Coordinates of C-alpha atoms in Angstrom, one line a residue:
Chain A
X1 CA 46.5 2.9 101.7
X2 CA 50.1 4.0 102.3
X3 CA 52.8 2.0 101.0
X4 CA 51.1 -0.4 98.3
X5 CA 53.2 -0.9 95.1
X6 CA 51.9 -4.0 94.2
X7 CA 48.4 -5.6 93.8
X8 CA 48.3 -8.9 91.7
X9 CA 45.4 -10.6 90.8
X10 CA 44.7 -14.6 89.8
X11 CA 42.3 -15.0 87.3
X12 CA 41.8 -13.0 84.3
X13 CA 38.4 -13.6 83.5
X14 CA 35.9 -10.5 83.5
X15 CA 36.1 -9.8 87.0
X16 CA 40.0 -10.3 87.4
X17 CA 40.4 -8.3 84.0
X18 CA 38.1 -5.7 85.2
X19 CA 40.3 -5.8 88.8
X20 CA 43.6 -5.0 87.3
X21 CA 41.7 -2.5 84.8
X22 CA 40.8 -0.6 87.7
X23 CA 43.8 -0.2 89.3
X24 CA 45.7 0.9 85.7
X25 CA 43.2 3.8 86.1
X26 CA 42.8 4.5 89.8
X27 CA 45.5 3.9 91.4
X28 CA 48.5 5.8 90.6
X29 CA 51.9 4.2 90.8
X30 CA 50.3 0.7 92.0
X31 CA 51.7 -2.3 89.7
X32 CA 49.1 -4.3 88.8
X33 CA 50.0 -8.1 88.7
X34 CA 47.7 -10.5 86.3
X35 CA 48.3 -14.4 86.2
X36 CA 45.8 -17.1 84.5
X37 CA 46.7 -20.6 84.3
X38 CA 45.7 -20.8 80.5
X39 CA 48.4 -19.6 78.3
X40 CA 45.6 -18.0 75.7
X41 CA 44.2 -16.0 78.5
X42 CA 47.7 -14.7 79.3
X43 CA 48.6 -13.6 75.8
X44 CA 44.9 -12.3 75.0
X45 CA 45.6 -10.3 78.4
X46 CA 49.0 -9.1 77.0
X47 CA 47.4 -7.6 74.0
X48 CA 44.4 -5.7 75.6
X49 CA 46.9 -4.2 77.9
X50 CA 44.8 -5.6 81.0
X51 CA 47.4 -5.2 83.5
X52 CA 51.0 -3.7 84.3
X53 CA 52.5 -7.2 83.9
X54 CA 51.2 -10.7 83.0
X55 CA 53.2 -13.6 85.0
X56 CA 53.5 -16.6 83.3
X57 CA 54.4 -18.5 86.7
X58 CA 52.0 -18.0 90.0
X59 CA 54.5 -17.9 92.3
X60 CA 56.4 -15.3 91.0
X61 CA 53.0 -13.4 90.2
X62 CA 52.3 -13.2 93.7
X63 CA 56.0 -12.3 95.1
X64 CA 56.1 -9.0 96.9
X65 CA 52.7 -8.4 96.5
X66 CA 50.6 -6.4 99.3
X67 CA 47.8 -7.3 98.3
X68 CA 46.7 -10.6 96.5
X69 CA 43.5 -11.0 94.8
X70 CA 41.8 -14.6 94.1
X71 CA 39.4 -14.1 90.7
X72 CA 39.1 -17.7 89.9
X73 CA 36.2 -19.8 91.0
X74 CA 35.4 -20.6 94.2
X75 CA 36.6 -24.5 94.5
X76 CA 40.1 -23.7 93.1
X77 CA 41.0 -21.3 96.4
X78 CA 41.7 -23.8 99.0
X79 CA 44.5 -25.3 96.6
X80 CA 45.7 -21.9 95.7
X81 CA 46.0 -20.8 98.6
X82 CA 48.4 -23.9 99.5
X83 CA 50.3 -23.2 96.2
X84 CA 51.1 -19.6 97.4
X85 CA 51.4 -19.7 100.7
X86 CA 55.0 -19.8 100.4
X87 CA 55.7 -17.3 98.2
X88 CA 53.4 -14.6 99.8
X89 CA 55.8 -12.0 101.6
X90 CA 55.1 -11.3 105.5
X91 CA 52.4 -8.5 106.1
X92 CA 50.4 -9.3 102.5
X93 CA 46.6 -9.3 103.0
X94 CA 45.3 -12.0 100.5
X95 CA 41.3 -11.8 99.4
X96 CA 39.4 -12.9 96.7
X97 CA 36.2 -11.9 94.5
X98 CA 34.2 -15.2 95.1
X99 CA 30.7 -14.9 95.9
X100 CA 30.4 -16.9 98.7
X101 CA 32.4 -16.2 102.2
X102 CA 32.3 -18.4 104.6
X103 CA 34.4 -21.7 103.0
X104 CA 37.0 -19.2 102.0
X105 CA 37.9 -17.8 105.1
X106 CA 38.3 -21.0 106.3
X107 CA 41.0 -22.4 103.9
X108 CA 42.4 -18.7 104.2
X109 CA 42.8 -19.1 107.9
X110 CA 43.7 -22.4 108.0
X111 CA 46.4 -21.9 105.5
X112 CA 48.2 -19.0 105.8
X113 CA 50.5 -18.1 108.6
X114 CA 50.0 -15.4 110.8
X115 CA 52.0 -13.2 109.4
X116 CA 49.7 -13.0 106.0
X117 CA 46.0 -11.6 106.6
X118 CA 43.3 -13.5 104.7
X119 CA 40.1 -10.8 104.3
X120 CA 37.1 -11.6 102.4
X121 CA 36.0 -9.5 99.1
X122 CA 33.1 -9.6 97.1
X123 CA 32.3 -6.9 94.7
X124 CA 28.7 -7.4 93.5
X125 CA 29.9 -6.4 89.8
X126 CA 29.9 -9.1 86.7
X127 CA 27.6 -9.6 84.1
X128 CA 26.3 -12.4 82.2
X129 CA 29.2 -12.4 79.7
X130 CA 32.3 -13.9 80.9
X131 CA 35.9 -14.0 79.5
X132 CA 38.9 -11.4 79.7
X133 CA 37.6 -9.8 76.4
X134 CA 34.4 -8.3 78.4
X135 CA 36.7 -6.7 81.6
X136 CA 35.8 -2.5 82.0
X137 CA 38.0 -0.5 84.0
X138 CA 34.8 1.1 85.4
X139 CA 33.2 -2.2 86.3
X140 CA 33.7 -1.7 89.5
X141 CA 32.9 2.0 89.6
X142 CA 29.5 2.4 92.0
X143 CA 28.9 -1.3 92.2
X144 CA 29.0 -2.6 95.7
X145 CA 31.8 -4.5 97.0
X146 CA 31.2 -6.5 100.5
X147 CA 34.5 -6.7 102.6
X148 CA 34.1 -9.8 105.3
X149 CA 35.8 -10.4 108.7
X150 CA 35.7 -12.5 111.4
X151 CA 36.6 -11.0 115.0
X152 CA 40.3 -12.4 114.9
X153 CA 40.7 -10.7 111.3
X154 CA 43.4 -7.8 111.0
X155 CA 41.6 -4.8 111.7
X156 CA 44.9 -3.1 109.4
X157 CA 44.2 -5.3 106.5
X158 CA 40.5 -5.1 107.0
X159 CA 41.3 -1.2 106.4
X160 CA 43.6 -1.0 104.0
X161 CA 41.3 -3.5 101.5
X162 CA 38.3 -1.1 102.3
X163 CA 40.2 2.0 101.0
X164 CA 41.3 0.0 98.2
X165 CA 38.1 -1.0 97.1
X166 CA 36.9 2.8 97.7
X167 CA 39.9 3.9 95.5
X168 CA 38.0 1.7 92.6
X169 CA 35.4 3.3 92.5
X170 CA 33.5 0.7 94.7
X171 CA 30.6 1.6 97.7
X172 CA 32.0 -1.2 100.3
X173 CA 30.3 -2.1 103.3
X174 CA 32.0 -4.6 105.8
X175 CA 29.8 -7.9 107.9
X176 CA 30.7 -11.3 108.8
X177 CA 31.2 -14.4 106.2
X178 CA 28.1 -15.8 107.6
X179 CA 25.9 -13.1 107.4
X180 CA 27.0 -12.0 103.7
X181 CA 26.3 -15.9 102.6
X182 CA 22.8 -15.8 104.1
X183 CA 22.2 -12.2 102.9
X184 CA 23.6 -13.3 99.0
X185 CA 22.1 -17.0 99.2
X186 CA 18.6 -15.1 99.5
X187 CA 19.2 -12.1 97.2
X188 CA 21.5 -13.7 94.2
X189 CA 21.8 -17.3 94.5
X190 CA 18.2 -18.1 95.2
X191 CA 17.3 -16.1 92.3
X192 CA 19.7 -17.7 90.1
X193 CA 18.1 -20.9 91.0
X194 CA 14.7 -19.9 90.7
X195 CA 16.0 -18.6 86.6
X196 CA 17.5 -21.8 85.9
X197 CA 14.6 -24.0 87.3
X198 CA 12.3 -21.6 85.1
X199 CA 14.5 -22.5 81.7
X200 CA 14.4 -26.2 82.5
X201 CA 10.4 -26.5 83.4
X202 CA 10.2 -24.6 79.7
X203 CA 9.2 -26.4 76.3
X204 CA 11.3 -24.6 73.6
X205 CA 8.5 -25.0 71.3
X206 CA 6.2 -22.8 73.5
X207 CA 9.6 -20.6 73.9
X208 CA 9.3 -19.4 70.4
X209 CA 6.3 -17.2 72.0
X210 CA 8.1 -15.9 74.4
X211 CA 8.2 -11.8 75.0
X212 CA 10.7 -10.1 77.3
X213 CA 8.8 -10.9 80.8
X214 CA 10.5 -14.5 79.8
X215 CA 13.9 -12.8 78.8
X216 CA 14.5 -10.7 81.7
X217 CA 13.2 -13.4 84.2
X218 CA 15.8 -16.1 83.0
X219 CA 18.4 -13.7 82.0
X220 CA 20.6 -14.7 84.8
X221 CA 20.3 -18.1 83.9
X222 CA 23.1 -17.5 81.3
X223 CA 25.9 -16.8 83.9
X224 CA 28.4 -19.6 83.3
X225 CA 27.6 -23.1 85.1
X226 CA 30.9 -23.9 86.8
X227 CA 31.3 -20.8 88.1
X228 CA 27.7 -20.9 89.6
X229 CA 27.7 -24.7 90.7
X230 CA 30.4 -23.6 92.5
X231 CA 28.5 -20.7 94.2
X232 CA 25.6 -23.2 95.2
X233 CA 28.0 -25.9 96.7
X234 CA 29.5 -23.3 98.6
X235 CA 26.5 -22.3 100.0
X236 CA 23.9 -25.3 100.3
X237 CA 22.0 -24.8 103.5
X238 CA 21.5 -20.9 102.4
X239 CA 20.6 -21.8 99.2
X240 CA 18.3 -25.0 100.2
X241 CA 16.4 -22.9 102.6
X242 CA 15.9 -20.2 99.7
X243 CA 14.5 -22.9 97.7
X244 CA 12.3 -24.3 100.4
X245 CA 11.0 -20.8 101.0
X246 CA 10.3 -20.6 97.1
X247 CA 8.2 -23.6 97.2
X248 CA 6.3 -22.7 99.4
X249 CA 5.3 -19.5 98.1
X250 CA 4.5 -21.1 94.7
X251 CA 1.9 -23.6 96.3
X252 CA 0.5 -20.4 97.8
X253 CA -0.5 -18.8 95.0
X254 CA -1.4 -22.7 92.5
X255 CA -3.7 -22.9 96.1
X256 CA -5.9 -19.4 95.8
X257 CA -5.5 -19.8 91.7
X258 CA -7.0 -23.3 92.3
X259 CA -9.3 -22.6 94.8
X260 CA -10.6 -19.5 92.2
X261 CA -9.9 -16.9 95.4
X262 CA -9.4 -13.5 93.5
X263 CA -9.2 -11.6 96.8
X264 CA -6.2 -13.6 98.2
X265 CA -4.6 -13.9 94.9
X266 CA -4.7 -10.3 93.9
X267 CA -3.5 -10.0 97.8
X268 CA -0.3 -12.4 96.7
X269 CA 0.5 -10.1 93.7
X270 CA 0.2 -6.9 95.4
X271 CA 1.8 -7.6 98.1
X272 CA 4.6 -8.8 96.0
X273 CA 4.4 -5.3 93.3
X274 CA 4.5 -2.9 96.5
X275 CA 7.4 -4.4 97.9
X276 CA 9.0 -4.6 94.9
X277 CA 8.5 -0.7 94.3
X278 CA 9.4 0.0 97.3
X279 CA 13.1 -1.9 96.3
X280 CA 13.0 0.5 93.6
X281 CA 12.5 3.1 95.5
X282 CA 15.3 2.3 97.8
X283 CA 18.3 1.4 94.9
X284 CA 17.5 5.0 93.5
X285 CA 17.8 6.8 96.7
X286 CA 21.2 5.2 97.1
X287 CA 21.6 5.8 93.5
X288 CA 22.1 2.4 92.4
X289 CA 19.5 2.5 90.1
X290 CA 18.8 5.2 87.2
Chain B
X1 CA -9.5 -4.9 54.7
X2 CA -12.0 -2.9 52.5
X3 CA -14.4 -1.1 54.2
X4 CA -12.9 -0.1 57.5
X5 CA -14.4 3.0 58.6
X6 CA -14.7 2.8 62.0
X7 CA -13.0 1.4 64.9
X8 CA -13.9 1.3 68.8
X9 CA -11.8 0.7 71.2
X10 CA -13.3 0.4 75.0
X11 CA -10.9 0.5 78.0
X12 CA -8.3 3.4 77.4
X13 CA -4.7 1.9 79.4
X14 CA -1.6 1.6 77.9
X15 CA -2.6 -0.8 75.7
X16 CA -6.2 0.5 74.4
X17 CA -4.2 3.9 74.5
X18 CA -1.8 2.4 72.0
X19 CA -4.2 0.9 69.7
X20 CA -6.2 4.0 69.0
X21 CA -3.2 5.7 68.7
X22 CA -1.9 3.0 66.2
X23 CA -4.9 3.5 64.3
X24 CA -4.6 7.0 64.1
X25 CA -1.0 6.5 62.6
X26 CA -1.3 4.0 60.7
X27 CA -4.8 3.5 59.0
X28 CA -5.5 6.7 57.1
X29 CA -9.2 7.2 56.7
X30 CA -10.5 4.8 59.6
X31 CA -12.0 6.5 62.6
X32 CA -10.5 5.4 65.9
X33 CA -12.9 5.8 69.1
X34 CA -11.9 5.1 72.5
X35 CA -13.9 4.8 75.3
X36 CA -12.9 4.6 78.8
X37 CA -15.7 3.8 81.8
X38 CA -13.7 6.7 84.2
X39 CA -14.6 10.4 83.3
X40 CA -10.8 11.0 84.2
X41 CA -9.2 9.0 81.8
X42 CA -11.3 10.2 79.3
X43 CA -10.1 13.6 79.9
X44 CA -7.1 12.7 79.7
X45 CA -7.5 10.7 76.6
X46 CA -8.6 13.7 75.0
X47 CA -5.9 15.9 76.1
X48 CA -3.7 13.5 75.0
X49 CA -5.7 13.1 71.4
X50 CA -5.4 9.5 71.7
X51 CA -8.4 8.9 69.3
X52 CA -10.5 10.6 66.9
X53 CA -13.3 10.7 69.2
X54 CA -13.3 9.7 72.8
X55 CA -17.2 8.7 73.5
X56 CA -19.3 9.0 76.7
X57 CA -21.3 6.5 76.2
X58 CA -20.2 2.5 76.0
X59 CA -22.9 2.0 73.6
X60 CA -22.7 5.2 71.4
X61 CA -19.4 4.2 71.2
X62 CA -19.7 1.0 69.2
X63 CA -22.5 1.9 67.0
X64 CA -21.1 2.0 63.4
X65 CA -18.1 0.4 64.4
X66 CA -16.9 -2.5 61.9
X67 CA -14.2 -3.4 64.5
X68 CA -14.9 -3.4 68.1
X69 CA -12.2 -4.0 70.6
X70 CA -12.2 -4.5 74.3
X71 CA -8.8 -3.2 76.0
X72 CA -10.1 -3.9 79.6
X73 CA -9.7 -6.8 82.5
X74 CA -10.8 -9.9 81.2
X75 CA -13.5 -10.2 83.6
X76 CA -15.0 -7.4 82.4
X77 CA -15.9 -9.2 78.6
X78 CA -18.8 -11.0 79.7
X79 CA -20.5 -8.0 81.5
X80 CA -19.4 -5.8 78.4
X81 CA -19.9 -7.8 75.1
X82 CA -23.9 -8.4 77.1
X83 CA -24.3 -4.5 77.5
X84 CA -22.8 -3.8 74.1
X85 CA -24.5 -6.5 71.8
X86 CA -28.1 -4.9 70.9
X87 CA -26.0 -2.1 69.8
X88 CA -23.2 -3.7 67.7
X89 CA -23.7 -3.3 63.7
X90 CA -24.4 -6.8 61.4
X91 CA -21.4 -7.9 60.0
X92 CA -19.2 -6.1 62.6
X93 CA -16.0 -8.1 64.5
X94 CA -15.6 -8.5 68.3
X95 CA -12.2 -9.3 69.6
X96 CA -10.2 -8.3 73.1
X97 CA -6.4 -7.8 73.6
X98 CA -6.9 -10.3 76.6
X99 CA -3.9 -12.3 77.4
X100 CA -6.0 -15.9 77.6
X101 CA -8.2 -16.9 75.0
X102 CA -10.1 -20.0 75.9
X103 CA -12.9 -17.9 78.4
X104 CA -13.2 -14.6 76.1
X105 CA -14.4 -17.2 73.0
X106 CA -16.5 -19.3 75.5
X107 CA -18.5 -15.6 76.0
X108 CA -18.2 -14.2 72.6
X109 CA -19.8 -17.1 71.2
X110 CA -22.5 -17.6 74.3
X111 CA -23.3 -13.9 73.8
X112 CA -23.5 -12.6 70.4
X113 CA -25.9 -13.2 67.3
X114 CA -24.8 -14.9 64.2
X115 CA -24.3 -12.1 62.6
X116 CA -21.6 -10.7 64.8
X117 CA -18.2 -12.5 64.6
X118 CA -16.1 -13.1 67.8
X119 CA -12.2 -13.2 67.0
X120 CA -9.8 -13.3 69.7
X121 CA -6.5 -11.4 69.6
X122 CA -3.8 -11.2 72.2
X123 CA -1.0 -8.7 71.0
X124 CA 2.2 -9.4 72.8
X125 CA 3.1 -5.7 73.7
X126 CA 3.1 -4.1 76.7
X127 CA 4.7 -2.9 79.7
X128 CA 4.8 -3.3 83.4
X129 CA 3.9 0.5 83.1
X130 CA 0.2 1.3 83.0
X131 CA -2.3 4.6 82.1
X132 CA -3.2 6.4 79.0
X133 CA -0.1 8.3 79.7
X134 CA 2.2 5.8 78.4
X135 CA 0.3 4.7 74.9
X136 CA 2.5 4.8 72.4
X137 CA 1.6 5.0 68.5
X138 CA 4.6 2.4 68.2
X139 CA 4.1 0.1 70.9
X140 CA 2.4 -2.8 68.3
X141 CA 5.2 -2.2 65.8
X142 CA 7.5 -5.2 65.7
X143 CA 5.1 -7.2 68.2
X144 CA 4.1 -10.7 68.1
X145 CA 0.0 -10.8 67.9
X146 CA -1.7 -14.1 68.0
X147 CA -5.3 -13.9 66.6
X148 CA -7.6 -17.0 68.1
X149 CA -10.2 -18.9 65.9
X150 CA -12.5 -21.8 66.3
X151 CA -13.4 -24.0 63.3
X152 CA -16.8 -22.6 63.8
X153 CA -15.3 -18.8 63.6
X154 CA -16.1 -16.7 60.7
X155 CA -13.3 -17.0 58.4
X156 CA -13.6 -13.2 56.6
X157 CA -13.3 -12.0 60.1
X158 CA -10.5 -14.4 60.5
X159 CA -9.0 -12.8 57.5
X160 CA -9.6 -9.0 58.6
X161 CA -8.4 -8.9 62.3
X162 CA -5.2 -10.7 61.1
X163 CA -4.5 -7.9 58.3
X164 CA -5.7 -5.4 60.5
X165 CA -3.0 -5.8 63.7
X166 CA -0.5 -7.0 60.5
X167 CA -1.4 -2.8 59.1
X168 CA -0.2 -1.7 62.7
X169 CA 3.1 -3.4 62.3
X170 CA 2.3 -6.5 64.5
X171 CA 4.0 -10.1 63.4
X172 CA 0.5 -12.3 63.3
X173 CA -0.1 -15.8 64.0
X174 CA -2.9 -17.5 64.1
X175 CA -4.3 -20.8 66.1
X176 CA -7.1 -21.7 68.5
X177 CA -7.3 -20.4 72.2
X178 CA -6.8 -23.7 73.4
X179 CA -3.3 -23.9 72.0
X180 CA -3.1 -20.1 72.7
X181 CA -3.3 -21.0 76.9
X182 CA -1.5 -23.3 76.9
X183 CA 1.7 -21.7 75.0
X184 CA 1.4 -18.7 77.0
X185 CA 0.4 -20.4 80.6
X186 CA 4.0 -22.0 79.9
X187 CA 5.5 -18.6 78.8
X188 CA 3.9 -15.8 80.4
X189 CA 1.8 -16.6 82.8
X190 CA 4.5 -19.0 85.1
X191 CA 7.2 -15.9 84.8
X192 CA 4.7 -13.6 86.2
X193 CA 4.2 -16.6 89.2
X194 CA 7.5 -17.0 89.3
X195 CA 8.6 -14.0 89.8
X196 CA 6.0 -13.0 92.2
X197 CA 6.9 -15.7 94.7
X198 CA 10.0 -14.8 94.4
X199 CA 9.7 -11.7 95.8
X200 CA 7.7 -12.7 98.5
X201 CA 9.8 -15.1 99.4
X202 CA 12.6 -12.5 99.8
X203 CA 13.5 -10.3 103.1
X204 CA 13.2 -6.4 102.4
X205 CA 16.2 -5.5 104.5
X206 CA 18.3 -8.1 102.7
X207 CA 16.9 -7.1 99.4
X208 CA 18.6 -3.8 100.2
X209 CA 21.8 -5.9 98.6
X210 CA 20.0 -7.2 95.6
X211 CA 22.3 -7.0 92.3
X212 CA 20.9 -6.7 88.8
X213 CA 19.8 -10.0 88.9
X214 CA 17.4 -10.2 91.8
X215 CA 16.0 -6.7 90.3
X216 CA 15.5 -8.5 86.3
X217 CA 14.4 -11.5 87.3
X218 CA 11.5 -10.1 89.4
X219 CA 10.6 -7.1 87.2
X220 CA 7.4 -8.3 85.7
X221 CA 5.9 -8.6 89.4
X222 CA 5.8 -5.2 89.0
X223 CA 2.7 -5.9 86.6
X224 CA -1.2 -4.5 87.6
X225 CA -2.0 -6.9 90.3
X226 CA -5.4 -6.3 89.3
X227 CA -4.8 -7.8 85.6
X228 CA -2.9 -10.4 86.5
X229 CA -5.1 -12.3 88.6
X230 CA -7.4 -11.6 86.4
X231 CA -5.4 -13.2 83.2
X232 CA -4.8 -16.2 86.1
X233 CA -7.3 -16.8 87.1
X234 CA -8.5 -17.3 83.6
X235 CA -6.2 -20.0 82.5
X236 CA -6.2 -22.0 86.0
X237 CA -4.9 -25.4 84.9
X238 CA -2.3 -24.5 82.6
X239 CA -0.9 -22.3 85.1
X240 CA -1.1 -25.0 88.2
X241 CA 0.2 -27.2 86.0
X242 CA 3.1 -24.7 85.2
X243 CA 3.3 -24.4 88.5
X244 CA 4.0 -28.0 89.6
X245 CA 6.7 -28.0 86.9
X246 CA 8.7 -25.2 88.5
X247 CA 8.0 -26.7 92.0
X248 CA 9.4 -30.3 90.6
X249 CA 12.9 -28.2 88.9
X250 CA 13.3 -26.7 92.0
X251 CA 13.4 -30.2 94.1
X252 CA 15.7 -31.4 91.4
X253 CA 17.9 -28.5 91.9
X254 CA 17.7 -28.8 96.0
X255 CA 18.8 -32.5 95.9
X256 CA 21.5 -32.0 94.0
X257 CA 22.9 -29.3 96.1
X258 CA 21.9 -31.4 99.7
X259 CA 23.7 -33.9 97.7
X260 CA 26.6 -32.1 97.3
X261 CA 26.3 -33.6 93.4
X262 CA 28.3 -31.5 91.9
X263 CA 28.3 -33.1 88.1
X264 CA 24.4 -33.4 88.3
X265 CA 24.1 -29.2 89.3
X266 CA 26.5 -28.2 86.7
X267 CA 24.4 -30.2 84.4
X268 CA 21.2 -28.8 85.0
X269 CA 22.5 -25.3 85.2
X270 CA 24.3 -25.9 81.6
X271 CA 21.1 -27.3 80.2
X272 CA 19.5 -23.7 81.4
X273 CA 22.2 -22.0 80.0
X274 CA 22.3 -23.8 76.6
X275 CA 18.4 -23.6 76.1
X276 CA 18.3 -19.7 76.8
X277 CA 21.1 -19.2 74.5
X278 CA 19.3 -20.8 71.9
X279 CA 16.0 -18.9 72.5
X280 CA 18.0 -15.9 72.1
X281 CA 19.5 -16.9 69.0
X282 CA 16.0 -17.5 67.6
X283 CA 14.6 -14.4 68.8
X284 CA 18.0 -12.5 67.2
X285 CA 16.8 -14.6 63.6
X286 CA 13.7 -13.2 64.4
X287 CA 14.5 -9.6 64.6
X288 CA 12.9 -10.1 68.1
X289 CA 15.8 -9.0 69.8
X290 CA 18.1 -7.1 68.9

């Protein structure tokens, strides 16, 4: 990670805020760049000290940056990127925290020139709280963070934005855009889905009865809905599938419940509680659970 | 609630556990006994001192009891209330802590003389943990308890079981089992679906990625298999019906994203969003959450 002095990121909402955070406490001598297009999120930004400097103007945010990160959603990078591409200097790596990979590295390599190295980030790290007021410089720290390439990407820039997210605290691992959409349209976007389908097939009334199996089932239904309708668009045949998949293990078990067959339906559940400690299992071997 | 002297409570698991235990810390003068059909967890129990008295016998355990209290599968009450009827005292009160309502009346009544009351009670407490070994003396404090009543029901018994799971610290409310399935089909029983299919419709090596969300949203599959088809497979329609809800959300959901509708998504996520924040707002009022 020789030779970075500046990092600036686009988008100070929790995840942007929690970016430039990160590097304030990590990485020594870096200057950490914020920008957001709303003027209240720059000043609130000024006054919790989020970042080395807040630039009023996205152009001259991004000016001899090394590395430039996108944290807005996911349908504003293609114009972003255009507004940029300009200003970014030769040998920058540009990535971005979006959730879904494959539609950004396309605008990214469509783009920039060849000088500039787009590289996909996404650092599994958030919460359902959103805003600049929620960003933690240790949000990152032994969250995941999933770097993507494609076979024509850098293999420098692919490097140095594994070390950075290392430096943070992060536990990276690198795979394609393709394969971290269908891996994340099955393990965080089909679940988000399957929260928000719950809430809406729900009778407030009857809610008022509800006990914390309810709660923590549609928690993740709270996560802001522009952000995530823009996580679903970007990743419809994923997500469809996922929900196709769903379906069909809900007419499953209505079938054994209807057809009163105990020994299949207990089969359903356990199969379902053994796998499920078995996840456990796994997250606190790799110490991502307590 | 004059007159409480004794109080039996068969099936010794977290829950049964917790009620003796309860008793013991909260009803000064009443005698709790537990009974548990396994010679282990009787052992246990004792070692534990979950109870005044842990019986051996089923039907030494209820004799003198005012209250009698079955803390076992649902499928069990039939068999149970028919071995334990000859021995139950005049004037004493039957109930269950099953989590459906409508089959455990349909028995009670079928089964025991006029003389004996059947209540039904479903205290809203629990865990997907399960075993003597985590009853807690607290774990009714604060909960929700919905006590069950026909018109026929005996209204003095009524009157006791709701003051009785009140002294333990439960919140009680009161209503017929009809209403009490169908509430908690809506509420409980399609989360527990719900998140069961969920996990079986997920890949274990791509689980391996799961965030916080995939992990809270399927927690309560973690729940007994055992007791949960049980607790199904006693409140079939309400819970196909559920079912077909969920199924009919999640086509909604699907079309819009095949659809690319981007207004229609963002509305139906928003709608989830805005009707969980609510609920949580109540539940905060409540003193449900905290």
């Amino acid at each position: 990670m020789k030779n970075l002095q500046q990092i600036t990121v686009i988008g100070m909402g929790l995840l942007g805020g929690s970016v430039t955070l990160s590097i304030l406490r990590s990485l020594n001598g870096v200057k950490a760049v914020g920008y957001s297009h709303r003027e209240s999120t720059r000043n609130r930004a000024r006054e919790l000290c989020i970042a080395s400097e807040i630039a009023d103007d996205m152009n001259e945010a991004v000016k001899g940056a090394d590395i430039v990160i996108l944290a807005t959603p996911i349908y504003t990078f293609e114009r972003i990127f255009k507004e940029i591409a300009s200003s970014i200097k030769p040998g920058a790596i540009i990535t971005d925290v979006g959730s879904t990979k494959v539609l950004p590295h396309r605008w990214g390599e469509k783009i920039f020139s060849k000088d500039v190295a787009y590289v996909g980030s996404h650092p599994i790290a958030g919460s359902e709280k959103s805003g600049v007021d929620y960003a933690r410089d240790d949000l990152l720290v032994g969250a995941k963070c999933i770097v993507t390439r494609k076979k024509k990407t850098n293999e420098e820039a692919v490097k140095t934005l594994v070390q950075f997210w290392a430096a943070l605290g992060s536990r990276v691992s690198v795979m394609s855009p393709a394969e971290h959409d269908r891996i994340f349209g099955s393990v965080s976007h089909l679940p988000h889905v399957v929260a928000v389908a719950l809430v809406n097939a729900s009778n407030f009334e009857q809610l008022k009865y509800a006990g914390k199996g309810f709660i923590d089932t549609s928690r993740i239904a709270s996560g802001p809905s522009n952000v995530w309708s823009d996580i679903l668009l970007s990743n419809t045949s994923n997500t469809a599938r996922g929900i196709d998949r769903m379906i069909k293990q809900l007419s499953t078990i209505k079938e054994a419940i209807e057809k009163d067959d105990q020994r299949k339906l207990a089969n359903l559940l356990e199969k379902a509680r053994t796998k499920r400690a078995e996840l456990i299992d796994y997250k606190i071997s790799k110490k991502e659970l307590l």
